[in-house]
Amino acid sequence: LEPGVTPNVASKVNFFVGDACNIDDLSPMREDATTTYDGVVMANLLCRLPDPVRCLNGLNRIVNPSGIVVLVTPFSWLTEFTPRGKWLGGFLDPVTNEEIRSKDELQTIMEGNGFTKIHEEEMPLVIREHARKYQYIVSEATAWKKND
């Protein structure tokens, strides 16, 4: 255990990697762990999923009441990851020619799934591609609390 982490605290924490496109199939690595969670962190993932709405719609089944979901995304949609028809905005409405904003679409989906936004901020980050090339990105970080 890390210094300052008691066995009691360690028994309540479970980190694992799962398939965000198949949220219902998420299974913890420890057999004694739960299949619902008090907290979920999805960092720079949403705009790299083939079906982000499917992932978001699954959160209400795995997050406990009053649980928190933290979503960090630059909304940098690319067709190599997400088919254009699955994007949460980032384009103009073909009928009204008004901007469809990913941020607004995310809020509509999360609220429709029983979550309330409790925090929002811009989160800058740098990604090193190689020794001479870096990407500077500003992601949208939001925290959502599941309604009781």
Backbone as CSV, one residue per row, in Angstrom:
resi,resn,N_x,N_y,N_z,CA_x,CA_y,CA_z,C_x,C_y,C_z
1,LEU,0.822,-1.191,0.000,0.000,0.000,0.000,0.866,1.255,0.000
2,GLU,0.310,2.294,-0.568,0.985,3.584,-0.561,1.003,4.136,0.864
3,PRO,1.996,4.935,1.210,2.023,5.548,2.540,0.753,6.371,2.776
4,GLY,0.145,6.214,3.945,-1.047,6.961,4.303,-2.356,6.329,3.849
5,VAL,-2.282,5.236,3.098,-3.498,4.557,2.642,-3.715,3.341,3.528
6,THR,-4.808,3.360,4.240,-5.112,2.256,5.147,-5.741,1.102,4.367
7,PRO,-5.674,-0.117,4.898,-6.338,-1.239,4.232,-7.841,-1.005,4.057
8,ASN,-8.465,-0.308,5.011,-9.894,-0.018,4.899,-10.181,0.859,3.680
9,VAL,-9.384,1.914,3.485,-9.566,2.790,2.329,-9.258,2.025,1.046
10,ALA,-8.180,1.271,1.037,-7.797,0.521,-0.161,-8.879,-0.469,-0.581
11,SER,-9.600,-1.017,0.375,-10.650,-1.988,0.048,-11.851,-1.332,-0.626
12,LYS,-11.939,0.000,-0.554,-13.067,0.720,-1.137,-12.765,1.302,-2.516
13,VAL,-11.540,1.127,-2.991,-11.125,1.710,-4.265,-10.799,0.599,-5.244
14,ASN,-11.279,0.764,-6.466,-11.025,-0.226,-7.498,-10.783,0.494,-8.815
15,PHE,-9.585,0.367,-9.357,-9.264,0.944,-10.653,-9.173,-0.186,-11.668
16,PHE,-9.793,0.027,-12.822,-9.655,-0.946,-13.899,-10.002,-0.274,-15.217
17,VAL,-9.626,-0.936,-16.290,-9.911,-0.442,-17.631,-11.034,-1.286,-18.198
18,GLY,-12.007,-0.636,-18.799,-13.119,-1.349,-19.402,-13.439,-0.785,-20.769
19,ASP,-14.393,-1.381,-21.426,-14.831,-0.953,-22.744,-15.970,0.047,-22.583
20,ALA,-15.704,1.313,-22.850,-16.701,2.365,-22.671,-17.883,2.205,-23.624
21,CYS,-17.711,1.419,-24.669,-18.821,1.179,-25.607,-19.732,0.059,-25.118
22,ASN,-19.292,-0.681,-24.116,-20.082,-1.764,-23.538,-20.106,-1.620,-22.027
23,ILE,-20.660,-0.516,-21.579,-20.653,-0.199,-20.149,-21.306,-1.290,-19.319
24,ASP,-22.344,-1.921,-19.841,-23.024,-2.968,-19.068,-22.126,-4.178,-18.818
25,ASP,-21.063,-4.310,-19.599,-20.149,-5.441,-19.434,-18.971,-5.127,-18.532
26,LEU,-18.936,-3.922,-17.943,-17.811,-3.576,-17.071,-17.802,-4.490,-15.863
27,SER,-16.684,-5.097,-15.623,-16.566,-5.953,-14.445,-15.260,-5.640,-13.741
28,PRO,-15.322,-5.427,-12.455,-14.117,-5.111,-11.684,-13.130,-6.275,-11.681
29,MET,-11.872,-5.953,-11.418,-10.844,-6.988,-11.371,-10.928,-7.791,-10.082
30,ARG,-11.389,-7.176,-8.997,-11.514,-7.913,-7.735,-12.898,-8.545,-7.668
31,GLU,-12.953,-9.795,-7.250,-14.235,-10.487,-7.187,-15.168,-9.918,-6.129
32,ASP,-14.616,-9.298,-5.086,-15.449,-8.760,-4.021,-15.929,-7.336,-4.311
33,ALA,-15.548,-6.798,-5.457,-15.909,-5.417,-5.788,-17.315,-5.344,-6.367
34,THR,-17.865,-4.161,-6.278,-19.226,-3.917,-6.767,-19.227,-3.667,-8.272
35,THR,-20.397,-3.706,-8.879,-20.508,-3.384,-10.301,-21.199,-2.041,-10.510
36,THR,-21.460,-1.314,-9.417,-21.886,0.075,-9.523,-20.879,0.922,-8.757
37,TYR,-20.827,2.197,-9.097,-19.704,3.008,-8.648,-20.154,4.350,-8.100
38,ASP,-19.385,4.852,-7.143,-19.614,6.187,-6.599,-18.969,7.254,-7.469
39,GLY,-18.002,6.873,-8.273,-17.320,7.833,-9.135,-16.819,7.190,-10.409
40,VAL,-16.941,7.910,-11.509,-16.435,7.466,-12.805,-15.699,8.645,-13.430
41,VAL,-14.488,8.401,-13.943,-13.712,9.429,-14.628,-13.522,8.990,-16.078
42,MET,-13.907,9.865,-16.997,-13.720,9.617,-18.427,-12.941,10.804,-18.984
43,ALA,-11.637,10.622,-19.150,-10.762,11.715,-19.560,-10.321,11.545,-21.005
44,ASN,-10.630,12.549,-21.816,-10.239,12.585,-23.224,-10.613,11.302,-23.954
45,LEU,-11.823,10.871,-23.723,-12.325,9.617,-24.266,-13.527,9.818,-25.178
46,LEU,-14.436,10.680,-24.794,-15.746,10.777,-25.431,-15.662,10.946,-26.949
47,CYS,-14.809,11.839,-27.425,-14.725,12.097,-28.871,-13.838,11.090,-29.594
48,ARG,-13.473,10.018,-28.911,-12.724,8.932,-29.546,-13.516,7.631,-29.556
49,LEU,-14.785,7.717,-29.171,-15.649,6.536,-29.155,-16.446,6.438,-30.450
50,PRO,-16.710,5.229,-30.930,-17.543,5.094,-32.126,-19.001,5.450,-31.876
51,ASP,-19.458,5.355,-30.617,-20.842,5.682,-30.279,-20.894,6.327,-28.894
52,PRO,-20.559,7.619,-28.808,-20.498,8.270,-27.495,-21.842,8.298,-26.762
53,VAL,-22.952,8.393,-27.474,-24.255,8.425,-26.810,-24.524,7.105,-26.106
54,ARG,-24.141,6.007,-26.718,-24.325,4.694,-26.083,-23.583,4.640,-24.751
55,CYS,-22.381,5.162,-24.746,-21.593,5.202,-23.510,-22.286,6.070,-22.465
56,LEU,-22.665,7.274,-22.840,-23.306,8.194,-21.900,-24.621,7.630,-21.374
57,ASN,-25.382,6.978,-22.226,-26.662,6.404,-21.803,-26.484,5.244,-20.824
58,GLY,-25.318,4.623,-20.814,-25.061,3.526,-19.888,-24.640,3.963,-18.499
59,LEU,-24.250,5.226,-18.362,-23.734,5.689,-17.074,-24.766,5.601,-15.957
60,ASN,-26.034,5.866,-16.268,-27.033,5.851,-15.196,-27.234,4.460,-14.611
61,ARG,-26.818,3.417,-15.310,-26.939,2.048,-14.797,-25.762,1.639,-13.911
62,ILE,-24.643,2.328,-14.032,-23.471,1.914,-13.251,-23.066,2.904,-12.165
63,VAL,-23.657,4.103,-12.172,-23.319,5.108,-11.167,-24.385,5.091,-10.069
64,ASN,-23.932,4.997,-8.831,-24.834,4.990,-7.678,-25.542,6.335,-7.530
65,PRO,-26.722,6.363,-6.879,-27.363,7.643,-6.575,-26.387,8.549,-5.819
66,SER,-26.362,9.813,-6.188,-25.433,10.824,-5.664,-23.994,10.597,-6.120
67,GLY,-23.752,9.605,-6.990,-22.419,9.365,-7.536,-22.010,10.472,-8.501
68,ILE,-20.722,10.558,-8.759,-20.158,11.631,-9.579,-19.523,11.057,-10.842
69,VAL,-19.787,11.709,-11.957,-19.125,11.400,-13.225,-18.328,12.634,-13.621
70,VAL,-17.036,12.455,-13.881,-16.186,13.535,-14.373,-15.877,13.238,-15.838
71,LEU,-16.246,14.176,-16.690,-15.990,14.048,-18.125,-15.031,15.148,-18.549
72,VAL,-13.940,14.768,-19.184,-12.981,15.733,-19.718,-12.847,15.426,-21.199
73,THR,-13.170,16.392,-22.047,-13.112,16.159,-23.489,-12.845,17.456,-24.240
74,PRO,-12.016,17.384,-25.282,-11.817,18.571,-26.118,-12.884,18.686,-27.214
75,PHE,-13.781,17.701,-27.302,-14.791,17.654,-28.369,-14.127,17.770,-29.742
76,SER,-12.999,17.121,-29.913,-12.292,17.170,-31.199,-12.710,15.958,-32.036
77,TRP,-13.889,16.053,-32.598,-14.487,14.949,-33.351,-13.722,14.696,-34.639
78,LEU,-13.414,13.431,-34.902,-12.761,13.007,-36.141,-13.460,11.748,-36.645
79,THR,-13.691,11.694,-37.952,-14.405,10.538,-38.509,-13.595,9.249,-38.402
80,GLU,-12.294,9.331,-38.199,-11.513,8.106,-38.032,-11.841,7.379,-36.725
81,PHE,-12.447,8.100,-35.777,-12.854,7.497,-34.510,-14.368,7.381,-34.370
82,THR,-15.075,8.433,-34.753,-16.524,8.511,-34.552,-17.193,8.862,-35.880
83,PRO,-18.097,8.015,-36.364,-18.815,8.386,-37.591,-19.526,9.723,-37.400
84,ARG,-19.542,10.544,-38.415,-20.096,11.905,-38.311,-21.521,11.908,-37.757
85,GLY,-22.308,10.943,-38.084,-23.676,10.873,-37.590,-23.785,10.621,-36.097
86,LYS,-22.676,10.246,-35.461,-22.660,9.974,-34.015,-22.039,11.119,-33.205
87,TRP,-21.575,12.158,-33.871,-20.973,13.287,-33.164,-22.012,13.981,-32.299
88,LEU,-21.577,14.469,-31.140,-22.442,15.279,-30.282,-22.219,16.744,-30.628
89,GLY,-22.629,17.155,-31.785,-22.426,18.539,-32.187,-21.108,18.724,-32.911
90,GLY,-20.686,19.984,-32.971,-19.471,20.301,-33.706,-19.750,20.522,-35.187
91,PHE,-21.003,20.871,-35.504,-21.390,21.089,-36.902,-22.590,22.029,-36.942
92,LEU,-22.984,22.428,-38.152,-24.146,23.288,-38.330,-25.379,22.439,-38.607
93,ASP,-26.501,22.843,-38.028,-27.768,22.171,-38.304,-28.083,22.346,-39.785
94,PRO,-28.322,21.250,-40.513,-28.537,21.366,-41.957,-29.822,22.113,-42.332
95,VAL,-30.781,22.201,-41.438,-32.045,22.889,-41.726,-31.973,24.366,-41.347
96,THR,-31.543,24.637,-40.104,-31.550,26.019,-39.607,-30.216,26.732,-39.815
97,ASN,-29.174,25.984,-40.122,-27.818,26.509,-40.291,-27.254,27.082,-38.986
98,GLU,-27.858,26.695,-37.847,-27.361,27.129,-36.546,-26.338,26.118,-36.025
99,GLU,-25.406,26.627,-35.237,-24.363,25.783,-34.668,-24.952,24.802,-33.650
100,ILE,-24.609,23.520,-33.796,-24.952,22.492,-32.815,-23.688,22.305,-31.978
101,ARG,-23.758,22.707,-30.711,-22.573,22.679,-29.848,-22.525,21.378,-29.048
102,SER,-21.376,20.738,-29.045,-21.188,19.486,-28.306,-21.484,19.665,-26.832
103,LYS,-21.078,20.779,-26.294,-21.290,21.079,-24.872,-22.786,21.047,-24.533
104,ASP,-23.604,21.639,-25.397,-25.048,21.665,-25.170,-25.661,20.273,-25.323
105,GLU,-25.204,19.534,-26.324,-25.719,18.179,-26.545,-25.370,17.275,-25.364
106,LEU,-24.143,17.409,-24.857,-23.724,16.628,-23.692,-24.638,16.930,-22.510
107,GLN,-24.927,18.201,-22.273,-25.784,18.572,-21.144,-27.180,17.963,-21.305
108,THR,-27.734,18.016,-22.505,-29.059,17.452,-22.756,-29.077,15.952,-22.465
109,ILE,-28.048,15.246,-22.911,-27.973,13.786,-22.709,-27.802,13.461,-21.229
110,MET,-26.876,14.141,-20.564,-26.623,13.839,-19.151,-27.848,14.159,-18.295
111,GLU,-28.481,15.292,-18.531,-29.684,15.634,-17.765,-30.804,14.642,-18.055
112,GLY,-30.918,14.203,-19.299,-31.919,13.206,-19.663,-31.686,11.862,-18.999
113,ASN,-30.448,11.610,-18.609,-30.088,10.364,-17.932,-30.052,10.515,-16.411
114,GLY,-30.547,11.631,-15.903,-30.668,11.773,-14.459,-29.460,12.352,-13.758
115,PHE,-28.665,13.172,-14.441,-27.489,13.798,-13.842,-27.651,15.313,-13.853
116,THR,-27.063,15.959,-12.856,-27.046,17.412,-12.762,-25.603,17.880,-12.802
117,LYS,-25.328,18.890,-13.635,-23.971,19.423,-13.716,-23.658,20.190,-12.435
118,ILE,-22.535,19.840,-11.799,-22.141,20.503,-10.558,-20.835,21.286,-10.696
119,HIS,-20.145,21.111,-11.835,-18.889,21.840,-12.036,-18.572,21.873,-13.524
120,GLU,-17.921,22.961,-13.928,-17.486,23.115,-15.317,-16.269,24.012,-15.351
121,GLU,-15.262,23.608,-16.109,-14.083,24.455,-16.297,-13.332,24.011,-17.546
122,GLU,-12.515,24.909,-18.060,-11.631,24.565,-19.164,-10.344,24.011,-18.580
123,MET,-9.843,22.940,-19.192,-8.665,22.262,-18.666,-7.616,22.126,-19.781
124,PRO,-6.578,22.950,-19.735,-5.538,22.855,-20.765,-4.626,21.646,-20.537
125,LEU,-4.115,21.099,-21.634,-3.145,20.015,-21.537,-2.244,20.031,-22.748
126,VAL,-1.095,19.409,-22.614,-0.126,19.309,-23.695,0.141,17.831,-23.950
127,ILE,0.087,17.446,-25.207,0.397,16.077,-25.602,1.665,16.103,-26.440
128,ARG,2.645,15.321,-26.047,3.886,15.237,-26.807,3.734,14.151,-27.863
129,GLU,3.854,14.545,-29.128,3.790,13.569,-30.216,5.161,12.966,-30.471
130,HIS,6.182,13.801,-30.478,7.576,13.352,-30.542,8.458,14.499,-30.057
131,ALA,9.765,14.353,-30.148,10.682,15.316,-29.533,10.490,16.747,-30.028
132,ARG,9.964,16.922,-31.233,9.845,18.262,-31.795,8.410,18.717,-32.029
133,LYS,7.449,17.905,-31.631,6.054,18.281,-31.883,5.182,18.009,-30.669
134,TYR,4.445,19.042,-30.283,3.508,18.960,-29.167,2.151,19.482,-29.623
135,GLN,1.108,19.006,-28.986,-0.231,19.544,-29.204,-0.674,20.240,-27.920
136,TYR,-1.188,21.456,-28.055,-1.793,22.173,-26.931,-3.301,22.084,-27.124
137,ILE,-3.985,21.562,-26.124,-5.418,21.319,-26.213,-6.080,21.924,-24.982
138,VAL,-7.273,22.458,-25.169,-8.071,22.902,-24.036,-9.336,22.055,-24.019
139,SER,-9.427,21.187,-23.030,-10.585,20.305,-22.894,-11.637,20.962,-22.019
140,GLU,-12.862,20.518,-22.206,-13.991,20.924,-21.361,-14.093,19.885,-20.245
141,ALA,-13.947,20.322,-19.016,-14.066,19.414,-17.865,-15.376,19.711,-17.158
142,THR,-16.203,18.683,-17.003,-17.464,18.843,-16.297,-17.622,17.722,-15.276
143,ALA,-18.298,18.038,-14.198,-18.635,17.019,-13.187,-20.147,16.979,-13.084
144,TRP,-20.668,15.759,-12.995,-22.107,15.519,-12.973,-22.467,14.664,-11.770
145,LYS,-23.497,15.050,-11.058,-23.963,14.272,-9.913,-25.243,13.572,-10.308
146,LYS,-25.290,12.261,-10.019,-26.510,11.513,-10.324,-27.579,11.887,-9.309
147,ASN,-28.757,12.179,-9.815,-29.879,12.527,-8.938,-30.281,11.323,-8.116
148,ASP,-30.746,11.570,-6.899,-31.175,10.475,-6.004,-32.463,9.844,-6.509
